[in-house]
Coordinates of C-alpha atoms and ligand atoms in Angstrom, one line a residue:
X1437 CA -50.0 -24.6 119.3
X1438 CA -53.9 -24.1 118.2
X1439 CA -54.1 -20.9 115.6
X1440 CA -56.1 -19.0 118.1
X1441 CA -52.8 -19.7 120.7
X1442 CA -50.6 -17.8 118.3
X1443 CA -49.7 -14.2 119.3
X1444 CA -47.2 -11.7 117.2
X1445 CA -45.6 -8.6 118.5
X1446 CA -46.1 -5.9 116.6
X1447 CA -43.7 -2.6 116.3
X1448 CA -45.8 -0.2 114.4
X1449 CA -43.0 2.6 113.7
X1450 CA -43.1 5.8 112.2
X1451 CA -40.8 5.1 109.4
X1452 CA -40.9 1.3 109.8
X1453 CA -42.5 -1.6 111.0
X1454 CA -41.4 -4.9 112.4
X1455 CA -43.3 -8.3 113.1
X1456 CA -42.2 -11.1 115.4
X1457 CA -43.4 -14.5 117.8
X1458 CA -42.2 -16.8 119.5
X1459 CA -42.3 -20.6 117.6
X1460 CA -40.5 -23.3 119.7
X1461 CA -39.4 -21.5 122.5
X1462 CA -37.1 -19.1 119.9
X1463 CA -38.1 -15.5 118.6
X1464 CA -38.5 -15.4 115.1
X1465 CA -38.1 -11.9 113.3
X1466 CA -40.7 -12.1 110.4
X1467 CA -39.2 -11.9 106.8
X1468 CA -42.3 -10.8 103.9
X1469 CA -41.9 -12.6 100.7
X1470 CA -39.2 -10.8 99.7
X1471 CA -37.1 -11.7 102.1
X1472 CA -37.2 -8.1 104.4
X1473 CA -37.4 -8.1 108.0
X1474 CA -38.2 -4.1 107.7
X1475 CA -41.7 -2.4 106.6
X1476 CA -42.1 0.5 105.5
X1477 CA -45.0 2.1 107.6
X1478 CA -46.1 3.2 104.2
X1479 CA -49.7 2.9 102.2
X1480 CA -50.3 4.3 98.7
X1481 CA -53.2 4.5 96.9
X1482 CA -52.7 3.5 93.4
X1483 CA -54.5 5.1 90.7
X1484 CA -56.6 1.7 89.6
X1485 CA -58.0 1.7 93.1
X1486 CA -55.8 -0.8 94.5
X1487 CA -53.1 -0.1 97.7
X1488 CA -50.4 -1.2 98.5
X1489 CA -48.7 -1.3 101.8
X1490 CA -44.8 -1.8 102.9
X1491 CA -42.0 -1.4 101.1
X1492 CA -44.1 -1.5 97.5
X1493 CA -45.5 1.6 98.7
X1494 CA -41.9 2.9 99.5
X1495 CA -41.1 3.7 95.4
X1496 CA -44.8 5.4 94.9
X1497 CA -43.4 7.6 97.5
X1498 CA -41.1 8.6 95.3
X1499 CA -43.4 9.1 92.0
X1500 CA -46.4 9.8 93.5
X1501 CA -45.9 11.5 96.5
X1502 CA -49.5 13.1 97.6
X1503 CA -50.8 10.0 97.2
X1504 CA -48.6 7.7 99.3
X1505 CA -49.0 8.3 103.2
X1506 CA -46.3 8.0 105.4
X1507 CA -45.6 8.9 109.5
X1508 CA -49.4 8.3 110.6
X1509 CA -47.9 7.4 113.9
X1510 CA -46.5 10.9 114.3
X1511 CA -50.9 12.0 113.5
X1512 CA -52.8 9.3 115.3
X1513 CA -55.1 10.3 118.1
X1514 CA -54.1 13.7 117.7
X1515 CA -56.2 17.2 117.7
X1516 CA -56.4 18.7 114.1
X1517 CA -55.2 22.2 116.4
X1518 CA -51.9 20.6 117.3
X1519 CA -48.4 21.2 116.7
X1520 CA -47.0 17.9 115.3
X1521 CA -50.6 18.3 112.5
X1522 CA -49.8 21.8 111.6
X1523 CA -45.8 21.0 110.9
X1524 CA -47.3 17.8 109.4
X1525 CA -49.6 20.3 107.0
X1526 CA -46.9 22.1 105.7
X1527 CA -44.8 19.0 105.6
X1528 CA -46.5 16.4 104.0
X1529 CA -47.2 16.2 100.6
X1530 CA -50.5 14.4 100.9
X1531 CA -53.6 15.8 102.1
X1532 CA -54.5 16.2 105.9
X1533 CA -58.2 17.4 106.7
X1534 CA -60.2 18.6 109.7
X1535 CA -63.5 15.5 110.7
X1536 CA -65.7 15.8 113.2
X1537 CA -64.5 16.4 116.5
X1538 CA -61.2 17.8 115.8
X1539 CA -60.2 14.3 114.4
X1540 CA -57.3 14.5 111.3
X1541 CA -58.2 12.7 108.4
X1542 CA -56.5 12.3 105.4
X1543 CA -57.7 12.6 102.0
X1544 CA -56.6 10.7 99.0
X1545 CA -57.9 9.7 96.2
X1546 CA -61.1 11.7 96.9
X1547 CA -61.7 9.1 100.1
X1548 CA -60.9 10.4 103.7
X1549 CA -59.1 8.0 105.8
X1550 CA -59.3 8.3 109.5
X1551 CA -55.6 7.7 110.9
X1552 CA -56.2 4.3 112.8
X1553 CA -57.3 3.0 108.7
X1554 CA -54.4 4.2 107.7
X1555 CA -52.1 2.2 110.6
X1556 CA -54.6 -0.3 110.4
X1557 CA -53.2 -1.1 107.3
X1558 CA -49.3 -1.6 108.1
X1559 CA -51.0 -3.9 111.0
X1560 CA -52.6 -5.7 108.6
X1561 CA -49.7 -6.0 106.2
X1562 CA -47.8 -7.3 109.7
X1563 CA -50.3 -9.9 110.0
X1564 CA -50.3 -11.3 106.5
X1565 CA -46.5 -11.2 106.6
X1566 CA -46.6 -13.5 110.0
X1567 CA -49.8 -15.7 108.4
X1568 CA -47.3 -16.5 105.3
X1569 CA -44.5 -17.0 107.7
X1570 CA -46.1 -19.6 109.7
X1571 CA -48.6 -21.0 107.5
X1572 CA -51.8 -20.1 109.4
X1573 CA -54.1 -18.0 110.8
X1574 CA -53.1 -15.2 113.4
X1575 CA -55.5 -13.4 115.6
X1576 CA -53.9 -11.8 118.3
X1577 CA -51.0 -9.6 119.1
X1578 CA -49.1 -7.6 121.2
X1579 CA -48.6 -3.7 119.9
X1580 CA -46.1 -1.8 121.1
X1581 CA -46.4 2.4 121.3
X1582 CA -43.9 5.3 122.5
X1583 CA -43.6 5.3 126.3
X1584 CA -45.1 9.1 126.4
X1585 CA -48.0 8.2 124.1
X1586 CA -51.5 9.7 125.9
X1587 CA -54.3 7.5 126.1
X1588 CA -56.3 9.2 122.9
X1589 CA -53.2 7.9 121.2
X1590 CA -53.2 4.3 123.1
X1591 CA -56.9 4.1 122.2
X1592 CA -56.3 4.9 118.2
X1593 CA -53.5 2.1 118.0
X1594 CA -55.9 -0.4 119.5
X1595 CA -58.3 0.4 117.3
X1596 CA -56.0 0.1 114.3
X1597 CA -55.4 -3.1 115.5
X1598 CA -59.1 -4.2 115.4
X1599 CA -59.3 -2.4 112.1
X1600 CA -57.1 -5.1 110.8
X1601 CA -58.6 -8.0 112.3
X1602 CA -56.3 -8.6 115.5
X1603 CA -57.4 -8.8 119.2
X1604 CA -54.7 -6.5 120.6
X1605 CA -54.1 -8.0 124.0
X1606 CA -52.0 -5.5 125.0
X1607 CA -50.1 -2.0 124.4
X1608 CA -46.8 -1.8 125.7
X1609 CA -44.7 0.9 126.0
X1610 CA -41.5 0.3 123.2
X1611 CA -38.9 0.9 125.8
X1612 CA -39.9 -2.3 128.1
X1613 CA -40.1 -4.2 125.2
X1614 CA -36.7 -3.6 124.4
X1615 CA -36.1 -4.6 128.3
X1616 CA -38.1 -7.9 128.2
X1617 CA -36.1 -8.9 124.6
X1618 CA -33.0 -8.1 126.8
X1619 CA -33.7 -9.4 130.1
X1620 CA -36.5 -12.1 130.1
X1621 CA -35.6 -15.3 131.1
X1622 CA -32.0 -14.6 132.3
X1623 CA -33.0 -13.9 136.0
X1624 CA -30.6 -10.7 136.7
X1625 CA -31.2 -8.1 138.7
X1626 CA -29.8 -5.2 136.9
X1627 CA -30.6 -1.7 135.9
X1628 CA -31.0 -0.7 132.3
X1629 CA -30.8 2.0 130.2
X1630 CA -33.1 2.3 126.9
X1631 CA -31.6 4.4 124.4
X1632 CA -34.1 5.1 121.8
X1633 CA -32.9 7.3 119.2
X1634 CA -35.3 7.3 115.7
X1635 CA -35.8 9.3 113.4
X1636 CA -37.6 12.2 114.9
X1637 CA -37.6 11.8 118.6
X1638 CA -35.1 10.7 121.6
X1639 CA -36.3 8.7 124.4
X1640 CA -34.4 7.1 127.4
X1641 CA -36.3 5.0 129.9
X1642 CA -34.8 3.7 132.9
X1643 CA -35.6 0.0 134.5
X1644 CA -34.9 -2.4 137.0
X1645 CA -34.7 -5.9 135.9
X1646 CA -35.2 -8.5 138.8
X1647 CA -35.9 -11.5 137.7
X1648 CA -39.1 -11.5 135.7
X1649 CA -40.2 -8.1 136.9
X1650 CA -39.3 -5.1 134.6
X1651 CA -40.1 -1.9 136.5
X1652 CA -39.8 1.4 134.8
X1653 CA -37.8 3.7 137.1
X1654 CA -38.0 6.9 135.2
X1655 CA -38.6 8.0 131.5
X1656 CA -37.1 11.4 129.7
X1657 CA -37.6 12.2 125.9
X1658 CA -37.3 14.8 123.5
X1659 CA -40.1 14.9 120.6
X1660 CA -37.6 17.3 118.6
X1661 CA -34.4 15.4 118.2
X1662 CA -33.8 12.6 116.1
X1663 CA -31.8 11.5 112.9
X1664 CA -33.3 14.3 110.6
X1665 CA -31.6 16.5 112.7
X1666 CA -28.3 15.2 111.6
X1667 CA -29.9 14.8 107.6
X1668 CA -30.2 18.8 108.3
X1669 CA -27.1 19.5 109.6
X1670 CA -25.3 17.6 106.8
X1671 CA -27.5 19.5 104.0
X1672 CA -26.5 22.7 105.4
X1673 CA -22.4 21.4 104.7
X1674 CA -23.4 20.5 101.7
X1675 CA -24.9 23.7 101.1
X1676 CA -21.6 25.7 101.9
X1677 CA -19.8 23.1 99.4
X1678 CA -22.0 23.8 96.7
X1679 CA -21.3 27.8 97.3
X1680 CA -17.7 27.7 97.3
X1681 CA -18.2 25.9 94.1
X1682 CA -20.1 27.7 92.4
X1683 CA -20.6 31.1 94.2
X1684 CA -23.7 31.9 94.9
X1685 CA -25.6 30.1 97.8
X1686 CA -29.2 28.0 97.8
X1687 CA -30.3 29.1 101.2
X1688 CA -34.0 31.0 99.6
X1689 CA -34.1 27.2 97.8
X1690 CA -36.4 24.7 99.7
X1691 CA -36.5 22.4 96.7
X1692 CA -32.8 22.4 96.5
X1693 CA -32.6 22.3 100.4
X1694 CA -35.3 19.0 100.4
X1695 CA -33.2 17.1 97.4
X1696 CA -30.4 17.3 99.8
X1697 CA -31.7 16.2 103.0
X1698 CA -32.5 12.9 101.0
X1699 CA -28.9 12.7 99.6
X1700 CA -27.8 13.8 103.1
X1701 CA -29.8 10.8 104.9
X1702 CA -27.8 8.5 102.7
X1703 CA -24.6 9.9 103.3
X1704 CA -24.9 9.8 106.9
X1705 CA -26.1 5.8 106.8
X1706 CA -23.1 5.2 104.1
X1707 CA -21.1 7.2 107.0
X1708 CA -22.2 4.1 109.3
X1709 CA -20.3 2.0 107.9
X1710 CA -17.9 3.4 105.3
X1711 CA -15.0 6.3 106.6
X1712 CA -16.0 8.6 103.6
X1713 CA -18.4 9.3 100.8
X1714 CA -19.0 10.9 97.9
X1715 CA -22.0 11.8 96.0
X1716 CA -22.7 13.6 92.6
X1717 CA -25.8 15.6 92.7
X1718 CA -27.5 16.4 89.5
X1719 CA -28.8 19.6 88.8
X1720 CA -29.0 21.3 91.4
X1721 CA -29.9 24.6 90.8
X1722 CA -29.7 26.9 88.0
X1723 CA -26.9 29.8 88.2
X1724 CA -27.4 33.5 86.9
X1725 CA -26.9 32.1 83.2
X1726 CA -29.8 29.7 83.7
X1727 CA -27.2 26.9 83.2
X1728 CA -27.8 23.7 85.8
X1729 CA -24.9 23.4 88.5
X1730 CA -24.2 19.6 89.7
X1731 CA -23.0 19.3 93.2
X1732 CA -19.9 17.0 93.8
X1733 CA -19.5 16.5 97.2
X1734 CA -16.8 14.4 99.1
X1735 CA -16.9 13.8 102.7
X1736 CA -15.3 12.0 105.8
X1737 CA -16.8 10.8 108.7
X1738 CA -14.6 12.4 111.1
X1739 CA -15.6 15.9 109.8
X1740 CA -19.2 15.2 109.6
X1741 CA -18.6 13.6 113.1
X1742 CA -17.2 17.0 114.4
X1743 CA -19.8 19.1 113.4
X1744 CA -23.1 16.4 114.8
X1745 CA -21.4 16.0 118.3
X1746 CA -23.8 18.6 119.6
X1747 CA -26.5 16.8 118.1
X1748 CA -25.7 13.7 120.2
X1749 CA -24.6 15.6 123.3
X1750 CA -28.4 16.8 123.8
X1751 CA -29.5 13.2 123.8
X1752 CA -27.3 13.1 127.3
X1753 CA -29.4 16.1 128.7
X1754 CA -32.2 14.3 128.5
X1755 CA -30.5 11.2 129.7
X1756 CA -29.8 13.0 133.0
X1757 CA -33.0 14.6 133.1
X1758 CA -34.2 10.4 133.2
X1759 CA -31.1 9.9 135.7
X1760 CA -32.0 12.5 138.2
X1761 CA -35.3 11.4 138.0
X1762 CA -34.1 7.4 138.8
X1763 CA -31.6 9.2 141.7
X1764 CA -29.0 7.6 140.0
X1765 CA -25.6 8.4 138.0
X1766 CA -24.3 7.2 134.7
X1767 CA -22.4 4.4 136.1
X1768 CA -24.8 3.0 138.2
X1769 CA -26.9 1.7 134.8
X1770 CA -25.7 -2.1 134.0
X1771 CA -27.1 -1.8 130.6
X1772 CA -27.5 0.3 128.1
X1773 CA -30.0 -1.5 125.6
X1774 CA -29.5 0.8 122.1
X1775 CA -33.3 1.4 120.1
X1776 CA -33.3 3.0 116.6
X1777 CA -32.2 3.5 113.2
X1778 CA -29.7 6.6 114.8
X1779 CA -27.9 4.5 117.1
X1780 CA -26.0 2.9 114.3
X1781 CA -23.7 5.8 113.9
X1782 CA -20.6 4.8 114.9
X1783 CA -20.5 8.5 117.0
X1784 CA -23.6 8.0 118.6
X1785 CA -22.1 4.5 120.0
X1786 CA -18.4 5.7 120.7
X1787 CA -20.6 9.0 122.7
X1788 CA -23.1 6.6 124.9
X1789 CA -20.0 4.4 125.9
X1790 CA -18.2 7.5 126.6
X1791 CA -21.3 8.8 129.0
X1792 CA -22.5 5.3 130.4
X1793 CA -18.8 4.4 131.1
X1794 CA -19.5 1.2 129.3
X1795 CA -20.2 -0.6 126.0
X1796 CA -23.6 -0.9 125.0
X1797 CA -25.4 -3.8 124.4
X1798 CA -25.6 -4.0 120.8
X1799 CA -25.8 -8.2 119.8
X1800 CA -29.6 -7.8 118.9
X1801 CA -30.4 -5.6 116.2
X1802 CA -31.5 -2.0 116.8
X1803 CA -34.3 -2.2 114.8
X1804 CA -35.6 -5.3 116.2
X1805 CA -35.7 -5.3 119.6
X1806 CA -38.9 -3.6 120.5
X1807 CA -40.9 -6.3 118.1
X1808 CA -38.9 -9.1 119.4
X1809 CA -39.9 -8.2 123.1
X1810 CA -43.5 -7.4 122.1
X1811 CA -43.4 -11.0 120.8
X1812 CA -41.9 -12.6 123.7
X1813 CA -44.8 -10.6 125.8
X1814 CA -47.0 -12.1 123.8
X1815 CA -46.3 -15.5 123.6
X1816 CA -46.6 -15.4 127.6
X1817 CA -50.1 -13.8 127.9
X1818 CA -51.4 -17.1 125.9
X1819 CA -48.4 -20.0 127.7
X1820 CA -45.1 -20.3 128.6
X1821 CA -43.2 -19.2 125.8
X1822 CA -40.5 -20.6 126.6
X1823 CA -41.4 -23.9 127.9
X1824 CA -40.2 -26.5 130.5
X1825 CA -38.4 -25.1 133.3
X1826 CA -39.0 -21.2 132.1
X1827 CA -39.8 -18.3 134.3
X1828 CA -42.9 -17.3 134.5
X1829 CA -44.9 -14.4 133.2
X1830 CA -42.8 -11.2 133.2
X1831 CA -44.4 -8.6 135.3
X1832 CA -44.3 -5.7 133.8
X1833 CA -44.4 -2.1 135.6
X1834 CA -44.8 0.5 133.8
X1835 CA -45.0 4.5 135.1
X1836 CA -47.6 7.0 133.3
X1837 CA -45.9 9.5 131.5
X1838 CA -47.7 12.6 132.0
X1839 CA -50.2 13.6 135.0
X1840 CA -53.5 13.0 134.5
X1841 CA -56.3 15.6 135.9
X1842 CA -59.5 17.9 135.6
X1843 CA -60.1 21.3 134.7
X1844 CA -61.1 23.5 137.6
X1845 CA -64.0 26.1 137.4
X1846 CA -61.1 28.9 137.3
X1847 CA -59.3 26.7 134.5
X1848 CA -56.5 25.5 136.5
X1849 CA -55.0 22.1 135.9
X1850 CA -56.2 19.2 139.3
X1851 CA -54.1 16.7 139.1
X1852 CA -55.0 13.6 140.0
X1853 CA -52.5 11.1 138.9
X1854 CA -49.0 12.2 138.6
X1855 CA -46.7 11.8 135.7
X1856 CA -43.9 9.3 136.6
X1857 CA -47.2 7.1 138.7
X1858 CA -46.7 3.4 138.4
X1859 CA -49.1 1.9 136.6
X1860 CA -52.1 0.2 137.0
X1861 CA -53.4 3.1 139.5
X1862 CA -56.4 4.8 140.6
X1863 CA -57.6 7.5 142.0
X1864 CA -61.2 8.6 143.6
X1865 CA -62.2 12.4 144.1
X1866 CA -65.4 13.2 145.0
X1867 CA -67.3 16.0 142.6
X1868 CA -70.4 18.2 143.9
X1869 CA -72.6 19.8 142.2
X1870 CA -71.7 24.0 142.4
X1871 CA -75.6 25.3 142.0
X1872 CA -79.1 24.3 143.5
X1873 CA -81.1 21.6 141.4
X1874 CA -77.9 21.0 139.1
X1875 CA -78.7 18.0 137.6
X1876 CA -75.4 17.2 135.4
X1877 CA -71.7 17.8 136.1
X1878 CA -69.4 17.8 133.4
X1879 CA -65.7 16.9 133.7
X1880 CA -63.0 17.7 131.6
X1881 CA -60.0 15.2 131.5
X1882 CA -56.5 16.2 130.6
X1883 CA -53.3 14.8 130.2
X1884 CA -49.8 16.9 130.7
X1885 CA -47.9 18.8 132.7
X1886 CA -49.0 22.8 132.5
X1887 CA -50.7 24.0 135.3
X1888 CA -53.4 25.5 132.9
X1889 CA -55.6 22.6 131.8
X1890 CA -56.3 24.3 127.9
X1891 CA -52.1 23.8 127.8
X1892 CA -52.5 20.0 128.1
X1893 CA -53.6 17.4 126.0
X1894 CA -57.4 17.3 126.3
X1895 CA -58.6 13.8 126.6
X1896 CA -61.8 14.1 126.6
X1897 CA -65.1 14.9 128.8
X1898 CA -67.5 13.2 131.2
X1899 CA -70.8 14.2 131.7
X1900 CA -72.4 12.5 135.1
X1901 CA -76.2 12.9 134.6
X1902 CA -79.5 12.3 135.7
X1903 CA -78.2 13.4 139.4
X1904 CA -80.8 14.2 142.0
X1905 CA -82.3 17.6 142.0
X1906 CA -81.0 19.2 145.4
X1907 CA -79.5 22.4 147.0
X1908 CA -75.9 22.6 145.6
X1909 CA -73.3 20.5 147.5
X1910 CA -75.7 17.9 148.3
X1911 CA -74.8 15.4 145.5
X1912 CA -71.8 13.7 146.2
X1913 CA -70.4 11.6 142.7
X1914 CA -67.4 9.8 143.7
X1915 CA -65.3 9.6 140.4
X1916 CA -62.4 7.0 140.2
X1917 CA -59.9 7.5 137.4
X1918 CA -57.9 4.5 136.6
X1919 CA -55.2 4.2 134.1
X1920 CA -54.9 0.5 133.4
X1921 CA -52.0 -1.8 132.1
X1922 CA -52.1 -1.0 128.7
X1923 CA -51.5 3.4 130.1
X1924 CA -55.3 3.7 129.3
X1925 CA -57.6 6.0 131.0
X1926 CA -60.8 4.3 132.4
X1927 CA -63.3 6.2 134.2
X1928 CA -66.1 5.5 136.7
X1929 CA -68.4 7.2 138.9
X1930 CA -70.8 6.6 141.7
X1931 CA -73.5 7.8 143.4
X1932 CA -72.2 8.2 147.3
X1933 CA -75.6 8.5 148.4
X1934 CA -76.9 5.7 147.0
X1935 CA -73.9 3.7 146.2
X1936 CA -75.1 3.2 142.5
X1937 CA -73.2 3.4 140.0
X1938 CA -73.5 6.9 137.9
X1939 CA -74.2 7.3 134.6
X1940 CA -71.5 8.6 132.5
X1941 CA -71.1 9.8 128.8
X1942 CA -67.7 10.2 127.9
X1943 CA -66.8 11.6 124.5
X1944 CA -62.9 11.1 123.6
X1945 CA -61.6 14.3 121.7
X1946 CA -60.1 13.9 118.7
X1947 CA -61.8 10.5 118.5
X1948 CA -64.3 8.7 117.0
X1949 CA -68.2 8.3 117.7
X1950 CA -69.4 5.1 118.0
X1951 CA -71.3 5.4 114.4
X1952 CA -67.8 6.5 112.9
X1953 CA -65.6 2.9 114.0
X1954 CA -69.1 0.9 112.7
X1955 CA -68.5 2.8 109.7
X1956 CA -64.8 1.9 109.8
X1957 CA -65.3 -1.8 110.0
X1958 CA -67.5 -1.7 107.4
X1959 CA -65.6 0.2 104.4
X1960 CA -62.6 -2.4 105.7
X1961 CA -58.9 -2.5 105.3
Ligands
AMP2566 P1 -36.2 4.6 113.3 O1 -37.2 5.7 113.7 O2 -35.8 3.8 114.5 O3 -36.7 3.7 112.2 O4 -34.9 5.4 112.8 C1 -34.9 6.1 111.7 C2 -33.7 7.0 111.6 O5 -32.5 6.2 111.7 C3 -33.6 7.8 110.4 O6 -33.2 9.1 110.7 C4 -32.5 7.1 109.6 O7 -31.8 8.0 108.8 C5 -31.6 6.6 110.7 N1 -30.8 5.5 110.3 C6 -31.2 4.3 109.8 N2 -30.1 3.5 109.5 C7 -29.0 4.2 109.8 C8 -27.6 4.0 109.6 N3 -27.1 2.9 109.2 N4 -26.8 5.0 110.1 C9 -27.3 6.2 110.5 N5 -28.6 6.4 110.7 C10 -29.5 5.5 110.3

């Protein structure tokens, strides 16, 4: 296979990242040097100018903490004004600033990083860890995103992926990679479940499998539920343990609090596989006397089990939100494919074969499945990955997960393409102009689900200009808004009257100008 033939799938995570391709017809996870299939979505900027990226930059997280970045998946392609930057603010211990155009940037070091850099270089560390693997070049690859990633967000990865010198061919959503890693090549015709449960958020996508085509029936998620909520829950035990110890509570503590939500996270992995733990915590707090106050804490799984069921049990509201939406029940789903550092509790497992009514599939690796399936899509955009006698190209249909529309003059929410719309679509509407001799119209594009547009996700705007001076109405633009295979918005317009096609400026908010990506390319990554 020529260099330029070789394509790697990429899972660009929050916490981590995975690399994988397809050599000889097999699917080979990507180990770095040191032997790890797992990245640490993680760069830090070292103090002699040089950065490192992976797990290296794991430890300066530790020493160094407002100057290693972590979670830029949870920033990318998002408004400065929005929730998930303003938790991240008072998160985060490194530095997150307003650019031009609403854009977050981080600053480090003195230098300010636009967020697709900052991805851009886990991609790059991806690459160089598949370029050692396989002893040459790589060029292109397949990068995978969250199913209900917007097209401001789409955009950002792609252009983290040309940051760090890779064609992206294509975007796919992480739940149909986890599909195609399950289902390609074994020609069945089942439906399957996609279980996603990270670190912060809980998805569940639902697909039929026939064959080669992998058609998303219906996707559900909830942005504030993941395995943190399980580090809190186990931080607050610990909490009450440390009380009856010594006496007086930590609750006005958020150092304290923070030290054991990182104890807490280990517990609940150790939990994973172990029935109990302990763990010694120095130092604590200080008591009245000023004297430091250790915590010793000792813990089962069944207890800690008890008290996260609820955790788990709003995972299954979701998963019949994505059930009603498929018309279907729990035992109708063949598969349930598991996604996701969370879903190696033991409880979350024993809880989705308790609501699937069956086992779930669990011989590939959690934390590999989305970059194993972005590798297999991969390998078939460029030949038959898996040679002689293989199935052809999987077809993959995705749905758009949130509606897409324009702002009304009363500032009401059109929709033109509805959440749940299979994708590749299109839709044409045609615009007027509202006043005599108008000679611009100006379109605001959206992405959600309120029926107030300034409640959704603003995507950007389109001006249509250099329109014939007429009475108002006369103008006709006919404006076709496409979201292609990758779930990105592509917009076009056209004169009716004359059947040319109308010029059209967009401007992506919280994106870059044109000027900004040169600039970009230029520093390099
Ligand atoms: P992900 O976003 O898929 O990388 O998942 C990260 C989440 O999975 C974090 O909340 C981790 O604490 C959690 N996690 C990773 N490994 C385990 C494990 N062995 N047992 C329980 N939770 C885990």
């Amino acid at each position: 296979m020529a260099a330029n033939d070789h394509v790697i799938g990429i899972d660009l995570g929050t916490t981590n990242s995975v690399v994988a391709t397809v050599l000889d017809g097999e699917v080979h996870v990507m180990p770095d040097e040191a032997g790890a299939r797992l990245q640490a979505s993680m760069v830090a900027f070292l103090e002699d100018g040089s950065v490192v990226v992976g797990n290296g930059a794991r430890q300066e997280a530790v020493v160094d903490p407002i100057n290693t970045i972590y979670s830029a998946k949870r920033l990318i392609g998002r408004h400065y004004t929005s929730t998930e930057v303003k938790t991240a603010l008072q998160q985060f211990p490194f530095k997150v600033v307003k650019g031009k155009n609403q854009v977050p940037l981080i600053e480090v070091r003195g230098e300010r990083y636009g967020l697709p850099e900052i991805s851009g270089m886990t991609l790059r560390r991806m690459k160089d860890i598949a370029e050692r693997y396989l002893g040459q070049p790589v060029g292109q690859a397949v990068v995978t995103v969250p199913a209900n990633f917007n097209d401001t967000q789409r955009q950002m990865t792609k252009l983290a992926g040309h940051l760090a010198g890779l064609d992206v061919l294509r975007v796919i959503n992480e739940p149909t990679a986890a599909a195609l890693a399950y289902g390609y090549g074994r020609d069945i015709d089942a439906r399957i479940a996609v279980y996603d449960f990270g670190g912060g958020t809980f998805d569940i996508t639902i697909l039929q499998v026939r064959g080669n085509v992998f058609e998303v029936v219906s996707t559900a998620g909830d942005t504030f539920l993941g395995g943190d909520d399980f580090d809190n829950r186990l931080a607050r035990y610990m909490l009450l343990g440390f009380k009856q110890q010594h006496g007086f509570g930590l609750e006005h503590d958020p150092l304290a609090f923070s030290r054991l939500k990182q104890v807490a996270e280990k517990l609940k992995c150790e939990l994973s596989v172990k029935d109990r733990a302990i763990v010694n915590v120095r130092e604590l707090a200080l008591n009245a006397d000023g004297k430091p106050c250790d915590l010793r804490f000792q813990v089962d799984r069944q207890s800690v089990d008890e008290r996260c069921q609820d955790i788990v049990q709003r995972s299954f509201l979701v998963c019949d939100e994505a059930l009603r939406g498929a018309r279907m029940k729990a035992e109708d789903v063949d598969g349930v494919v598991l996604v996701g550092g969370t879903t190696r509790m033991p409880l979350v497992r024993q809880m989705v074969a308790e609501y699937f009514r069956r086992e779930p599939l669990t011989d590939l690796n959690p934390d590999e499945v989305v970059a194993i399936g972005a590798a297999i899509q991969g390998a078939s955009l460029v030949s038959d990955p898996f040679e002689k006698g293989a199935p052809a190209q999987p077809l993959l249909l995705d749905v758009t997960p949130m509606s897409l529309g324009v702002q009304t003059v009363s500032g009401y929410f059109d929709v033109l393409i509805p959440r749940n719309a299979s994708i590749p679509c299109e839709q044409t509407r045609v615009f007027t102009t509202t006043v005599d001799d108008q000679t611009t119209v100006r379109l605001q594009i959206y992405q959600g689900e309120s029926k107030v547009a300034a409640d959704n996700t603003k995507l950007g705007e389109i001006e249509l200009y250099g329109l014939r001076a007429a009475p108002r109405g006369e103008v006709e633009i006919e404006v076709t808004f496409e979201i292609d295979a990758d779930g990105m918005v592509v917009v076009t317009a056209r004169d009716r009257e004359t059947g040319i096609e109308q010029a059209t400026r967009i401007n992506v908010s919280a994106g870059y100008s044109p000027d900004e990506v040169e600039a970009m390319i230029e520093r390099g990554i």
